[in-house]
PDB file of C-alpha atoms in Angstrom:
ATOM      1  CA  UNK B   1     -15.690  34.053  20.406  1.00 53.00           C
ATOM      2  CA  UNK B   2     -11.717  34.986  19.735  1.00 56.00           C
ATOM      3  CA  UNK B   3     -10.775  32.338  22.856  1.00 53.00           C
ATOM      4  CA  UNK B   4     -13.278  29.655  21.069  1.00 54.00           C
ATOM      5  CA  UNK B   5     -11.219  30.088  17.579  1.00 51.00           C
ATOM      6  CA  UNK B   6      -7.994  30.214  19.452  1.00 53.00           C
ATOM      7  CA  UNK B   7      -8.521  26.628  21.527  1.00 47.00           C
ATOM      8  CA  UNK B   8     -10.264  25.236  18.789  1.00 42.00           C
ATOM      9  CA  UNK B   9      -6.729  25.962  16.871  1.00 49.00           C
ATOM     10  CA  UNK B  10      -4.470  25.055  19.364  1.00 48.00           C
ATOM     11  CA  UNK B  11      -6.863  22.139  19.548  1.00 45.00           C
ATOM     12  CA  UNK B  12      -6.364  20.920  15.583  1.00 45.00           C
ATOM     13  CA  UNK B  13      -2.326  22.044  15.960  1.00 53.00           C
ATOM     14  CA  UNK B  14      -1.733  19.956  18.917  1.00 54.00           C
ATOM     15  CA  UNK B  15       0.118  16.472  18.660  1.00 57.00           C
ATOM     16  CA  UNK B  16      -2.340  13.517  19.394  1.00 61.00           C
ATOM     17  CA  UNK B  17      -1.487  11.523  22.163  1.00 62.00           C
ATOM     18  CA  UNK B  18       0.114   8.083  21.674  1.00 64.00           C
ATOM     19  CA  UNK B  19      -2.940   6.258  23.348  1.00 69.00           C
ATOM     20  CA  UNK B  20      -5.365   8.394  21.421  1.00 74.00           C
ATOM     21  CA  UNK B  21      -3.955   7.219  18.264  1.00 71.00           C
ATOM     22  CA  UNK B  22      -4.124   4.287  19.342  1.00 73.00           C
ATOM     23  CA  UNK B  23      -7.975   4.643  19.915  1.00 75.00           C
ATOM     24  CA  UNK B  24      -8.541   5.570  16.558  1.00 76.00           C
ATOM     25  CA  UNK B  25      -6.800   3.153  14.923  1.00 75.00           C
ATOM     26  CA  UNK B  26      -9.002   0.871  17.019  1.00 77.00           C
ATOM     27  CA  UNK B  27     -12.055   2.654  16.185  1.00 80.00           C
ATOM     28  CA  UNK B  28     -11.047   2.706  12.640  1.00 78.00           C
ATOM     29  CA  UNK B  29     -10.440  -1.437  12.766  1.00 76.00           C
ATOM     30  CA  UNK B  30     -13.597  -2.017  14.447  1.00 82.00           C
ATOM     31  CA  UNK B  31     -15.498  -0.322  12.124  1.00 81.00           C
ATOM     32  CA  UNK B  32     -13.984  -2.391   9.451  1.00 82.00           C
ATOM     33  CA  UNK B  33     -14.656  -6.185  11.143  1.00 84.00           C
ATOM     34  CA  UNK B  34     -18.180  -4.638  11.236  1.00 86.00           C
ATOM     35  CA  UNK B  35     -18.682  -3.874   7.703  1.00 88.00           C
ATOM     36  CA  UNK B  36     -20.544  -6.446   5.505  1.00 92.00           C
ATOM     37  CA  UNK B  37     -18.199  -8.884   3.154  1.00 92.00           C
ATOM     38  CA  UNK B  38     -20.024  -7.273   0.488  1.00 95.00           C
ATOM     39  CA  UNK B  39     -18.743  -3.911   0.943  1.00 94.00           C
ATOM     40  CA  UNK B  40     -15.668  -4.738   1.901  1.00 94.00           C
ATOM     41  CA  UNK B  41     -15.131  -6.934  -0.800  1.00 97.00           C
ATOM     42  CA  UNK B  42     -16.441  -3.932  -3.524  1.00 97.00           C
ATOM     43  CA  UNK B  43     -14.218  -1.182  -1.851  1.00 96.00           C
ATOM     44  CA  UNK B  44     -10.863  -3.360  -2.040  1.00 97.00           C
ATOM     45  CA  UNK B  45     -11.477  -4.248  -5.864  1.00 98.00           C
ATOM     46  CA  UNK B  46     -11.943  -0.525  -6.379  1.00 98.00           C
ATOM     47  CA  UNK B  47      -8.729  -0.028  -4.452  1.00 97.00           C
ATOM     48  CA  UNK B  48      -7.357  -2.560  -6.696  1.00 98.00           C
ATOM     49  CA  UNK B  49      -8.284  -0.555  -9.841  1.00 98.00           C
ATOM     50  CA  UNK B  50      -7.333   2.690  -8.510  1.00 98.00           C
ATOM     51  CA  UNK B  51      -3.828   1.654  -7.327  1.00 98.00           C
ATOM     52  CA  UNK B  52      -3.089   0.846 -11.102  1.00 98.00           C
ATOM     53  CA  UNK B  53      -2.690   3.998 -12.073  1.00 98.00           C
ATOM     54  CA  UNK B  54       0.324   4.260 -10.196  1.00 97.00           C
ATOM     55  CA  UNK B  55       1.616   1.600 -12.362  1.00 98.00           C
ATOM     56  CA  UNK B  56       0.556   3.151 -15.690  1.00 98.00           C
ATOM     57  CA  UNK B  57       1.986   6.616 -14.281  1.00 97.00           C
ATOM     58  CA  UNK B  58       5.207   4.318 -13.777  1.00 97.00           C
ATOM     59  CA  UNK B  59       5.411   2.720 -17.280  1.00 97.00           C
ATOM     60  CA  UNK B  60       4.332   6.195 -19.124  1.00 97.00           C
ATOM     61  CA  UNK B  61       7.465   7.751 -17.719  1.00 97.00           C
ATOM     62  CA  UNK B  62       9.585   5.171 -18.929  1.00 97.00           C
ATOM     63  CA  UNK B  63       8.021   4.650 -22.132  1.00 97.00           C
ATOM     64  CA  UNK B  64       8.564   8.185 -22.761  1.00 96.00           C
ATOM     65  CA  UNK B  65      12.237   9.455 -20.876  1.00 96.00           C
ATOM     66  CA  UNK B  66      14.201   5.817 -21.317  1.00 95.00           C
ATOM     67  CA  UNK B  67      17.581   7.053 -23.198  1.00 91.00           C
ATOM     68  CA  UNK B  68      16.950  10.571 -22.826  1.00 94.00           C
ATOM     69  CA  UNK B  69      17.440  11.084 -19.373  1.00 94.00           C
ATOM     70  CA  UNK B  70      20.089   9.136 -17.343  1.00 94.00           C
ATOM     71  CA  UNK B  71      19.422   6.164 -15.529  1.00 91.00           C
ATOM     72  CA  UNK B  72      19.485   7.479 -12.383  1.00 92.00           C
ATOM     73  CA  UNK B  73      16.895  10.541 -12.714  1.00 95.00           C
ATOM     74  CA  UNK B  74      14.481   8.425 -14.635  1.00 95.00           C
ATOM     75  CA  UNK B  75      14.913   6.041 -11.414  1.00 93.00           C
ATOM     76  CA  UNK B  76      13.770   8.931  -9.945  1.00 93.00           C
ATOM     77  CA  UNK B  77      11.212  10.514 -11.968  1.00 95.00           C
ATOM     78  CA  UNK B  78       9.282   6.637 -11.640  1.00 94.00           C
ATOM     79  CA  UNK B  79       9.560   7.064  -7.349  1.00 92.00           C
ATOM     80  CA  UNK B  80       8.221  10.467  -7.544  1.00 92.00           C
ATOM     81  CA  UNK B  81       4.914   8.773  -9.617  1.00 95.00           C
ATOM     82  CA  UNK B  82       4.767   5.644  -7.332  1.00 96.00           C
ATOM     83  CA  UNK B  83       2.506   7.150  -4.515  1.00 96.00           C
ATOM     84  CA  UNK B  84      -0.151   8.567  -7.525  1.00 96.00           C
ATOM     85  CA  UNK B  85      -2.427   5.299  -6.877  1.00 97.00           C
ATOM     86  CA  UNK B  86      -1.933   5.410  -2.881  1.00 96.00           C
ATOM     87  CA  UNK B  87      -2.674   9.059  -3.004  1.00 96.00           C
ATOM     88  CA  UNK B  88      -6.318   7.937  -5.003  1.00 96.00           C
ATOM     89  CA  UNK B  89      -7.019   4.649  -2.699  1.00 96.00           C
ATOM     90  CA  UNK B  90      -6.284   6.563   1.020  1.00 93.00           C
ATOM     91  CA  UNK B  91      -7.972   9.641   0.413  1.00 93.00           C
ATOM     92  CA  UNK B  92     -10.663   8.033  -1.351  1.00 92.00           C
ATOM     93  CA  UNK B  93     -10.879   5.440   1.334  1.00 89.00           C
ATOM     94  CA  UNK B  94     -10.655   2.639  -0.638  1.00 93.00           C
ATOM     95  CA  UNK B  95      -9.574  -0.801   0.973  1.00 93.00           C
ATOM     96  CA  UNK B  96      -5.761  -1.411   0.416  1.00 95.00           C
ATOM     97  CA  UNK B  97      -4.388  -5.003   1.839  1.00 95.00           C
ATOM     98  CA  UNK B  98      -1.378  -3.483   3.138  1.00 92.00           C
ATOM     99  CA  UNK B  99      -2.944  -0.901   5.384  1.00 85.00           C
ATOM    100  CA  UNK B 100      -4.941  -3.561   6.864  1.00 83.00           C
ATOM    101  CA  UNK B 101      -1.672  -5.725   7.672  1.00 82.00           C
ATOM    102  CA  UNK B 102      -1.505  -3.325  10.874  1.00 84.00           C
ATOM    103  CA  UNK B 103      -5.137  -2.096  11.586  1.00 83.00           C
ATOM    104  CA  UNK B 104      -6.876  -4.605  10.594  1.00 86.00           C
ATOM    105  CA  UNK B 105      -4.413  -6.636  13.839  1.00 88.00           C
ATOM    106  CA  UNK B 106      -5.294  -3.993  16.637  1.00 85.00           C
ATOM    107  CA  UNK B 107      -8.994  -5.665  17.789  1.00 87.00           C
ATOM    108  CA  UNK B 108      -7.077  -8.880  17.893  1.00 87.00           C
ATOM    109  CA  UNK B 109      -4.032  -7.700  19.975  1.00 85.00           C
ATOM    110  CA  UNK B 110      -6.897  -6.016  22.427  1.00 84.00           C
ATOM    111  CA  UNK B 111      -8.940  -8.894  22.436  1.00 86.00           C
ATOM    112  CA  UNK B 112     -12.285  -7.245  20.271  1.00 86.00           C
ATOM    113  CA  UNK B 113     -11.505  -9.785  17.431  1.00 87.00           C
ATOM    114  CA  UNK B 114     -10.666 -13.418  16.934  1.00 90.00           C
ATOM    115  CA  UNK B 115      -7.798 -14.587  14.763  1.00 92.00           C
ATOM    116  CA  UNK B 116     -10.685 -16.104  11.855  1.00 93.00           C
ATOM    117  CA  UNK B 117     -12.238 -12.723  11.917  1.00 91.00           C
ATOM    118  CA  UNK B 118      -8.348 -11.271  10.960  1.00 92.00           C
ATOM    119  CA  UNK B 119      -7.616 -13.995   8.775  1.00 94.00           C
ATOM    120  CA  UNK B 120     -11.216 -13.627   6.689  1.00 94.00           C
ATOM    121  CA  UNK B 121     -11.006  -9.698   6.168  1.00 94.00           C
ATOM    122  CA  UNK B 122      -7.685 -10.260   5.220  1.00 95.00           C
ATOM    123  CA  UNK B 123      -8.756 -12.727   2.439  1.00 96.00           C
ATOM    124  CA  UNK B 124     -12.019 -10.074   1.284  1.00 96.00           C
ATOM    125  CA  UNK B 125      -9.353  -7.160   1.289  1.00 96.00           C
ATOM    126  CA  UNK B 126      -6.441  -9.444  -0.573  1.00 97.00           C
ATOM    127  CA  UNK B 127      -8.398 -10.787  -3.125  1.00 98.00           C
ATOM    128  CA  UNK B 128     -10.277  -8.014  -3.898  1.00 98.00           C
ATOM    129  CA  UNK B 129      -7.519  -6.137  -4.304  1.00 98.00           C
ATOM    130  CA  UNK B 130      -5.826  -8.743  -6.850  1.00 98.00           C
ATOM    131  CA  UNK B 131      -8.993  -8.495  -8.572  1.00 98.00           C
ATOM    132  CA  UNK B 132      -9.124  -5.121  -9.138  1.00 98.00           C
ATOM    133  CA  UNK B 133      -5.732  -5.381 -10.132  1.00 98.00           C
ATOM    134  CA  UNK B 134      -5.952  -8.220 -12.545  1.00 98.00           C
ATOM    135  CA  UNK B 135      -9.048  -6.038 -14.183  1.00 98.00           C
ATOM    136  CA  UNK B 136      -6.873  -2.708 -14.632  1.00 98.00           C
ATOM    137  CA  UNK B 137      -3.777  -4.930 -15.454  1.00 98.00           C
ATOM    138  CA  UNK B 138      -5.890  -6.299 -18.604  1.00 98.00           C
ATOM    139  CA  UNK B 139      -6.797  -3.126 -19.530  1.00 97.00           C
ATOM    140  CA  UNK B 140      -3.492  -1.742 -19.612  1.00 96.00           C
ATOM    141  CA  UNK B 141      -2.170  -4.194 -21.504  1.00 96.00           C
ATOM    142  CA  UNK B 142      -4.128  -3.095 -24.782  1.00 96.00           C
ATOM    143  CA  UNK B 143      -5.295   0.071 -24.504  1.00 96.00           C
ATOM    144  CA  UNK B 144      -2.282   2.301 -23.148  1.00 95.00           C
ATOM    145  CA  UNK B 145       0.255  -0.498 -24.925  1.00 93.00           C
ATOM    146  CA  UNK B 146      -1.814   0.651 -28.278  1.00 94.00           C
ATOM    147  CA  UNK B 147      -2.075   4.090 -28.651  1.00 95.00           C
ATOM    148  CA  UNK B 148       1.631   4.475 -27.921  1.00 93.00           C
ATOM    149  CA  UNK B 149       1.503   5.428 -23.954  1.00 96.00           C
ATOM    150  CA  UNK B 150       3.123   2.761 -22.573  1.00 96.00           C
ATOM    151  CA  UNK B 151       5.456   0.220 -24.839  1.00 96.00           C
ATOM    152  CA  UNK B 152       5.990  -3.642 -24.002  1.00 96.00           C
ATOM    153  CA  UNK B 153       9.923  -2.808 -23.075  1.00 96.00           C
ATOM    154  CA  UNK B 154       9.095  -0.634 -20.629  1.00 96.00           C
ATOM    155  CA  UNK B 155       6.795  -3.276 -18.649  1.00 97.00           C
ATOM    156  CA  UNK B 156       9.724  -5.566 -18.613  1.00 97.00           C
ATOM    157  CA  UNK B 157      12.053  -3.532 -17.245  1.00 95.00           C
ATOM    158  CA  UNK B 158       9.531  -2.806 -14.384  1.00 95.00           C
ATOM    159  CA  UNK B 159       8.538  -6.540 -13.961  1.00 96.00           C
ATOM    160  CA  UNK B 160      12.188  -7.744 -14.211  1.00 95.00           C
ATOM    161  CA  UNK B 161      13.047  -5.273 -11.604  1.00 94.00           C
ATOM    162  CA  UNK B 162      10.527  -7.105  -9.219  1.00 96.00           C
ATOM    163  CA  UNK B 163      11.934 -10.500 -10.659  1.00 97.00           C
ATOM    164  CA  UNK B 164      15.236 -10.968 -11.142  1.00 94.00           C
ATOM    165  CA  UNK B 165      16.114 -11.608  -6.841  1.00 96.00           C
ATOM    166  CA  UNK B 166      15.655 -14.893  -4.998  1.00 97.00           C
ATOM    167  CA  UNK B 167      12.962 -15.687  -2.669  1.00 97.00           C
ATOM    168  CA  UNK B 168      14.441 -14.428   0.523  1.00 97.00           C
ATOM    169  CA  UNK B 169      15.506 -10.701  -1.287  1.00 98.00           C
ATOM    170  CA  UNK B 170      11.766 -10.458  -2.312  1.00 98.00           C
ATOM    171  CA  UNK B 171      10.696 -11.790   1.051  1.00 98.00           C
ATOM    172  CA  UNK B 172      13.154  -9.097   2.995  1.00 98.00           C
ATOM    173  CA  UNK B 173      12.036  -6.863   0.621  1.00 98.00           C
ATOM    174  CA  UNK B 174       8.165  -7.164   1.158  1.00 98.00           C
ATOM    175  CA  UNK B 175       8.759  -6.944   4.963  1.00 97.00           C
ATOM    176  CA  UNK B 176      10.540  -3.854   4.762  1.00 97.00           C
ATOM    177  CA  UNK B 177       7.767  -2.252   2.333  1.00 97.00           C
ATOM    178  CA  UNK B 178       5.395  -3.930   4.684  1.00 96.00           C
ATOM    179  CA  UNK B 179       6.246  -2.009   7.551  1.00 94.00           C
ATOM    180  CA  UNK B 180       6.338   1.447   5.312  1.00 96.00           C
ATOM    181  CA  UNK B 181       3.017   0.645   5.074  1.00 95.00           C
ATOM    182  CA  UNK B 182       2.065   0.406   8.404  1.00 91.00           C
ATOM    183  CA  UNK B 183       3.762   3.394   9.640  1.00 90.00           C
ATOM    184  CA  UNK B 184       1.669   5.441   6.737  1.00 93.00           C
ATOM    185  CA  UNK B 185      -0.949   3.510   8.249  1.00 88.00           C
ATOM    186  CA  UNK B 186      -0.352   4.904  11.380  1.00 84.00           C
ATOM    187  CA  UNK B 187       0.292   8.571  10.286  1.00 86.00           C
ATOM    188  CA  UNK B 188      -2.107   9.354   8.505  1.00 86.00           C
ATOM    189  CA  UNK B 189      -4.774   8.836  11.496  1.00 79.00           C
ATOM    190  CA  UNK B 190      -2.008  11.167  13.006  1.00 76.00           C
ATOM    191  CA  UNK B 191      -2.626  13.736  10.687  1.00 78.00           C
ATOM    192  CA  UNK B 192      -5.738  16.367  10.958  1.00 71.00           C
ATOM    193  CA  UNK B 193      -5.365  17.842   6.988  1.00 83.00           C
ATOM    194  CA  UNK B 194      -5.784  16.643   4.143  1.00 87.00           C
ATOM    195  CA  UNK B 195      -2.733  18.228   2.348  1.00 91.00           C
ATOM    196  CA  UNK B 196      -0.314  16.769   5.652  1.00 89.00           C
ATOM    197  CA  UNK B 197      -1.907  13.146   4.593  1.00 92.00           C
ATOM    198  CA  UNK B 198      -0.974  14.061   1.204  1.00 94.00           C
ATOM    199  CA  UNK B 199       2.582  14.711   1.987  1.00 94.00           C
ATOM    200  CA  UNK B 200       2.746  11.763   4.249  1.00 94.00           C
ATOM    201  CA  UNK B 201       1.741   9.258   1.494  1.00 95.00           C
ATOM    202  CA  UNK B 202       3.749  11.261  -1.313  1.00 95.00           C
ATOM    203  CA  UNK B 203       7.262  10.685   1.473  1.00 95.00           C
ATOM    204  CA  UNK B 204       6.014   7.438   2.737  1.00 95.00           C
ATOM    205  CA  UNK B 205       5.472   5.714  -0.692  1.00 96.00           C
ATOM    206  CA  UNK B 206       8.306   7.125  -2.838  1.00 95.00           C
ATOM    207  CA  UNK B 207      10.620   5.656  -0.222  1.00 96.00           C
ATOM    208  CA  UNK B 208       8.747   2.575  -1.525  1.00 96.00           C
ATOM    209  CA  UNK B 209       9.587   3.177  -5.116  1.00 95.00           C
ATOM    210  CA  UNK B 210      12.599   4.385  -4.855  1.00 93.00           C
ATOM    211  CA  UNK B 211      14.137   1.067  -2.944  1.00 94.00           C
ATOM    212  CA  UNK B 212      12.667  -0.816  -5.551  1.00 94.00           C
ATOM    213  CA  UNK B 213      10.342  -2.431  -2.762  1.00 97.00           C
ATOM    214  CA  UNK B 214       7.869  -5.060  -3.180  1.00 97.00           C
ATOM    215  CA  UNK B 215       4.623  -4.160  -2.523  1.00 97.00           C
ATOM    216  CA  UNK B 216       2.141  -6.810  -2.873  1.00 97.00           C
ATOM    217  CA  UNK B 217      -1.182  -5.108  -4.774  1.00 98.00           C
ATOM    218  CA  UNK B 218       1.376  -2.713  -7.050  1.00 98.00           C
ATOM    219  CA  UNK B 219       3.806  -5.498  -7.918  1.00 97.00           C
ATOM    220  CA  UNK B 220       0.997  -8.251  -8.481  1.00 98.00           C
ATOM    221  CA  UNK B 221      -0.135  -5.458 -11.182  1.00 98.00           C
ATOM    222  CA  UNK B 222       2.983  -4.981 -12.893  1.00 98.00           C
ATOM    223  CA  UNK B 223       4.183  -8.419 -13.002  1.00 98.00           C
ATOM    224  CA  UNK B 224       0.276  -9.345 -14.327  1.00 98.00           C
ATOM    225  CA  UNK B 225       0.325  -6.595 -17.121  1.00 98.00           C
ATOM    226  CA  UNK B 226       3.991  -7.858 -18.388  1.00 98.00           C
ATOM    227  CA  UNK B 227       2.727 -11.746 -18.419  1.00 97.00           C
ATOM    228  CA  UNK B 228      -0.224 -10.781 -20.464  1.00 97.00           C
ATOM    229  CA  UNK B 229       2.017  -9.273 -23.513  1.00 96.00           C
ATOM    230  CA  UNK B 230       5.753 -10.447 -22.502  1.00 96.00           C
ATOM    231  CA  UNK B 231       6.863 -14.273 -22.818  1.00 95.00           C
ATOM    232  CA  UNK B 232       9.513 -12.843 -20.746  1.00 95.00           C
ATOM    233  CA  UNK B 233       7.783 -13.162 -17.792  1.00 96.00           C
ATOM    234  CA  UNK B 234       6.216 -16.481 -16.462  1.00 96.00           C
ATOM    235  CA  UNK B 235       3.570 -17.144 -14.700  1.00 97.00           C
ATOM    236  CA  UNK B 236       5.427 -19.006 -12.098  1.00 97.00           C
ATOM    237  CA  UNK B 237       7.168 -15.715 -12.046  1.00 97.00           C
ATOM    238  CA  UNK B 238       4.063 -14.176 -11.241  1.00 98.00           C
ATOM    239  CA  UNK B 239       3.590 -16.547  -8.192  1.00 98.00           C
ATOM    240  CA  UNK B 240       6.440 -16.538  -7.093  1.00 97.00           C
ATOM    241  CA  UNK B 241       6.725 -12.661  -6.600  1.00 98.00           C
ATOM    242  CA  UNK B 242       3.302 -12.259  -4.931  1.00 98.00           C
ATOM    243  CA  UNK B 243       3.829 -15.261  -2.274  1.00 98.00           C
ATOM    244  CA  UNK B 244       6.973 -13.684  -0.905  1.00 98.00           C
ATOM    245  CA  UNK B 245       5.998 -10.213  -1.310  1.00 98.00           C
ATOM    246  CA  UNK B 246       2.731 -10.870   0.541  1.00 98.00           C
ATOM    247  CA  UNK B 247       4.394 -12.795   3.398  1.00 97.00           C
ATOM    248  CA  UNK B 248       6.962 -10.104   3.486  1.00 97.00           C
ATOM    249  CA  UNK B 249       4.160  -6.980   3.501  1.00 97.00           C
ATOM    250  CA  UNK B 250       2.528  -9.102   6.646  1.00 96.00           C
ATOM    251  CA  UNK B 251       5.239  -9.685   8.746  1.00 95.00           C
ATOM    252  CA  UNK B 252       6.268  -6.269   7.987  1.00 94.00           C
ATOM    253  CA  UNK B 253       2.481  -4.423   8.558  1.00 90.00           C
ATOM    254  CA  UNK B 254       2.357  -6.918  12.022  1.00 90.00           C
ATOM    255  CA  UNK B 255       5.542  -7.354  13.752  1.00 85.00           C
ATOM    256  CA  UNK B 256       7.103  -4.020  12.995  1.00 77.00           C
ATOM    257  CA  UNK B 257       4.460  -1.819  13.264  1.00 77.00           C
ATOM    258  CA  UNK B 258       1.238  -3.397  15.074  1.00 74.00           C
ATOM    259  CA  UNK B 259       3.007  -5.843  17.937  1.00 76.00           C
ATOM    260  CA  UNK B 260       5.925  -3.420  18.358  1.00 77.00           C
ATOM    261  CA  UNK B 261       2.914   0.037  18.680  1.00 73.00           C
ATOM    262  CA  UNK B 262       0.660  -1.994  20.624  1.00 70.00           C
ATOM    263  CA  UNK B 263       3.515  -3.489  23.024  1.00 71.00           C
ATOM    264  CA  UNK B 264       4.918  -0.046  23.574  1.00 62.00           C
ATOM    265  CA  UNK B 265       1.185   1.472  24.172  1.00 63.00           C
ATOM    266  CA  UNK B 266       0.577  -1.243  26.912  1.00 61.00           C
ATOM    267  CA  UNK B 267       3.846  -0.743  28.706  1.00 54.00           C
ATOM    268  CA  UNK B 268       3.448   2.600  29.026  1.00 49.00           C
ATOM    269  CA  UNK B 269      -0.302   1.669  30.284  1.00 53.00           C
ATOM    270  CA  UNK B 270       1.140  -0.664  33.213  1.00 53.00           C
ATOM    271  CA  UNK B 271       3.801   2.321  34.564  1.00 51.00           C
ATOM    272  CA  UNK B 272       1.123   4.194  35.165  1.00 54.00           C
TER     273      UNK B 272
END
């Protein structure tokens, strides 16, 4: 009985191999192509919602500490409060567009998928996700704005944040948030407990909010929220953030992480 405990320890503590990550996150695709539209569609608007909070999180805290903390620590105080929403959609195992960037690619790289069936989960995942987003984003924009949570300042300084760069800085941007999100992606299959994926999204993410990244689904919500009670912000604002930033979290979630993983897997596969 001790020797069954002890190997099924060493079992749980033991690094996965690169290939058997690999599996899983193969597995884990699969199982996703599989899925009816329907689901998937319901799962990545509730994804959509959930993320939000991240946002409101991110607006409370600088309703409440702008001018009387410095600059800098409230910069950091909002990073720390980024990964709340990530934390909720992950866990919960909600669909998220930018996880899919890399395992939603892996059946197609091996040859169990087509391109169309890549390019239409994408589009069930994406739009549900904006969705979900526009539907919280509404919400926050009266209730939290008027019981005093969250003031209209605050959501511009968030939005102009996201805003004020040209096209190829948001593009750059997305791609390097992108391929955050792939790695987390890629970790957290990695991980056997729940309170190591925690840490892994709380590190991954914050690096997001810290940089000032552009993450597709979070940014489409902040930018949405400000255009519903700024005139500050445009709508061709709007657009233009969430083109680039989406571009940018593909290329990011697919070169980086899914061609550079799966290239590296297969190379390994031919030496031997």
């Amino acid at each position: 009985m001790e020797n069954r405990i002890r190997d099924l320890k060493e079992a749980l503590n033991k690094p996965k191999d690169i290939r058997e990550l690999m599996d899983e996150q193969l597995n884990k695709a699969l199982h996703e192509h599989k899925r009816s539209r329907k689901e998937l569609f319901m799962s990545a608007i509730t994804a959509g919602l959930e993320i939000g909070f991240s946002v409101f999180l991110m607006a409370t805290i600088h309703t409440k500490l702008y001018g009387v903390v410095n600059d800098s620590f409230l910069d950091l105080l909002i990073a720390i409060s980024y990964p709340l929403g990530f934390i909720f959609v992950i866990l919960g195992r909600s669909e998220l567009f930018t996880e899919h960037t890399t395992v939603a690619t892996m059946p197609v790289l091996t040859g169990h998928a087509t391109f169309r069936n890549l390019i239409v989960l994408w589009a069930i995942i994406y739009f549900g996700n904006l969705i979900g987003g526009y539907v919280f984003g509404s919400i926050m924009a009266v209730v939290p704005v008027e019981i005093g949570a969250v003031d209209i300042d605050s959501l511009v300084a968030l939005s102009n944040h996201l805003i004020d760069h040209p096209w190829y800085i948001i593009g750059g941007s997305g791609i390097l948030a992108g391929w955050l999100m792939g790695l987390l992606s890629w970790l957290v299959v990695s991980s056997q407990e729940t309170i190591s994926r925690i840490v892994l999204i709380a590190l991954v993410t914050s690096v997001i909010g810290i940089g000032g990244l552009h993450h597709s689904i979070v940014g489409s919500i902040e930018v949405f929220t400000t255009l519903l009670v700024s005139p500050e912000v445009t709508v061709t604002d709007y657009f233009n953030v969430q083109l680039w930033a989406t571009i940018g979290n593909i290329i990011g979630g697919t070169v980086f992480v899914a061609f550079m993983k799966f290239s590296h897997i297969r190379k390994a596969n031919k030496k031997e």
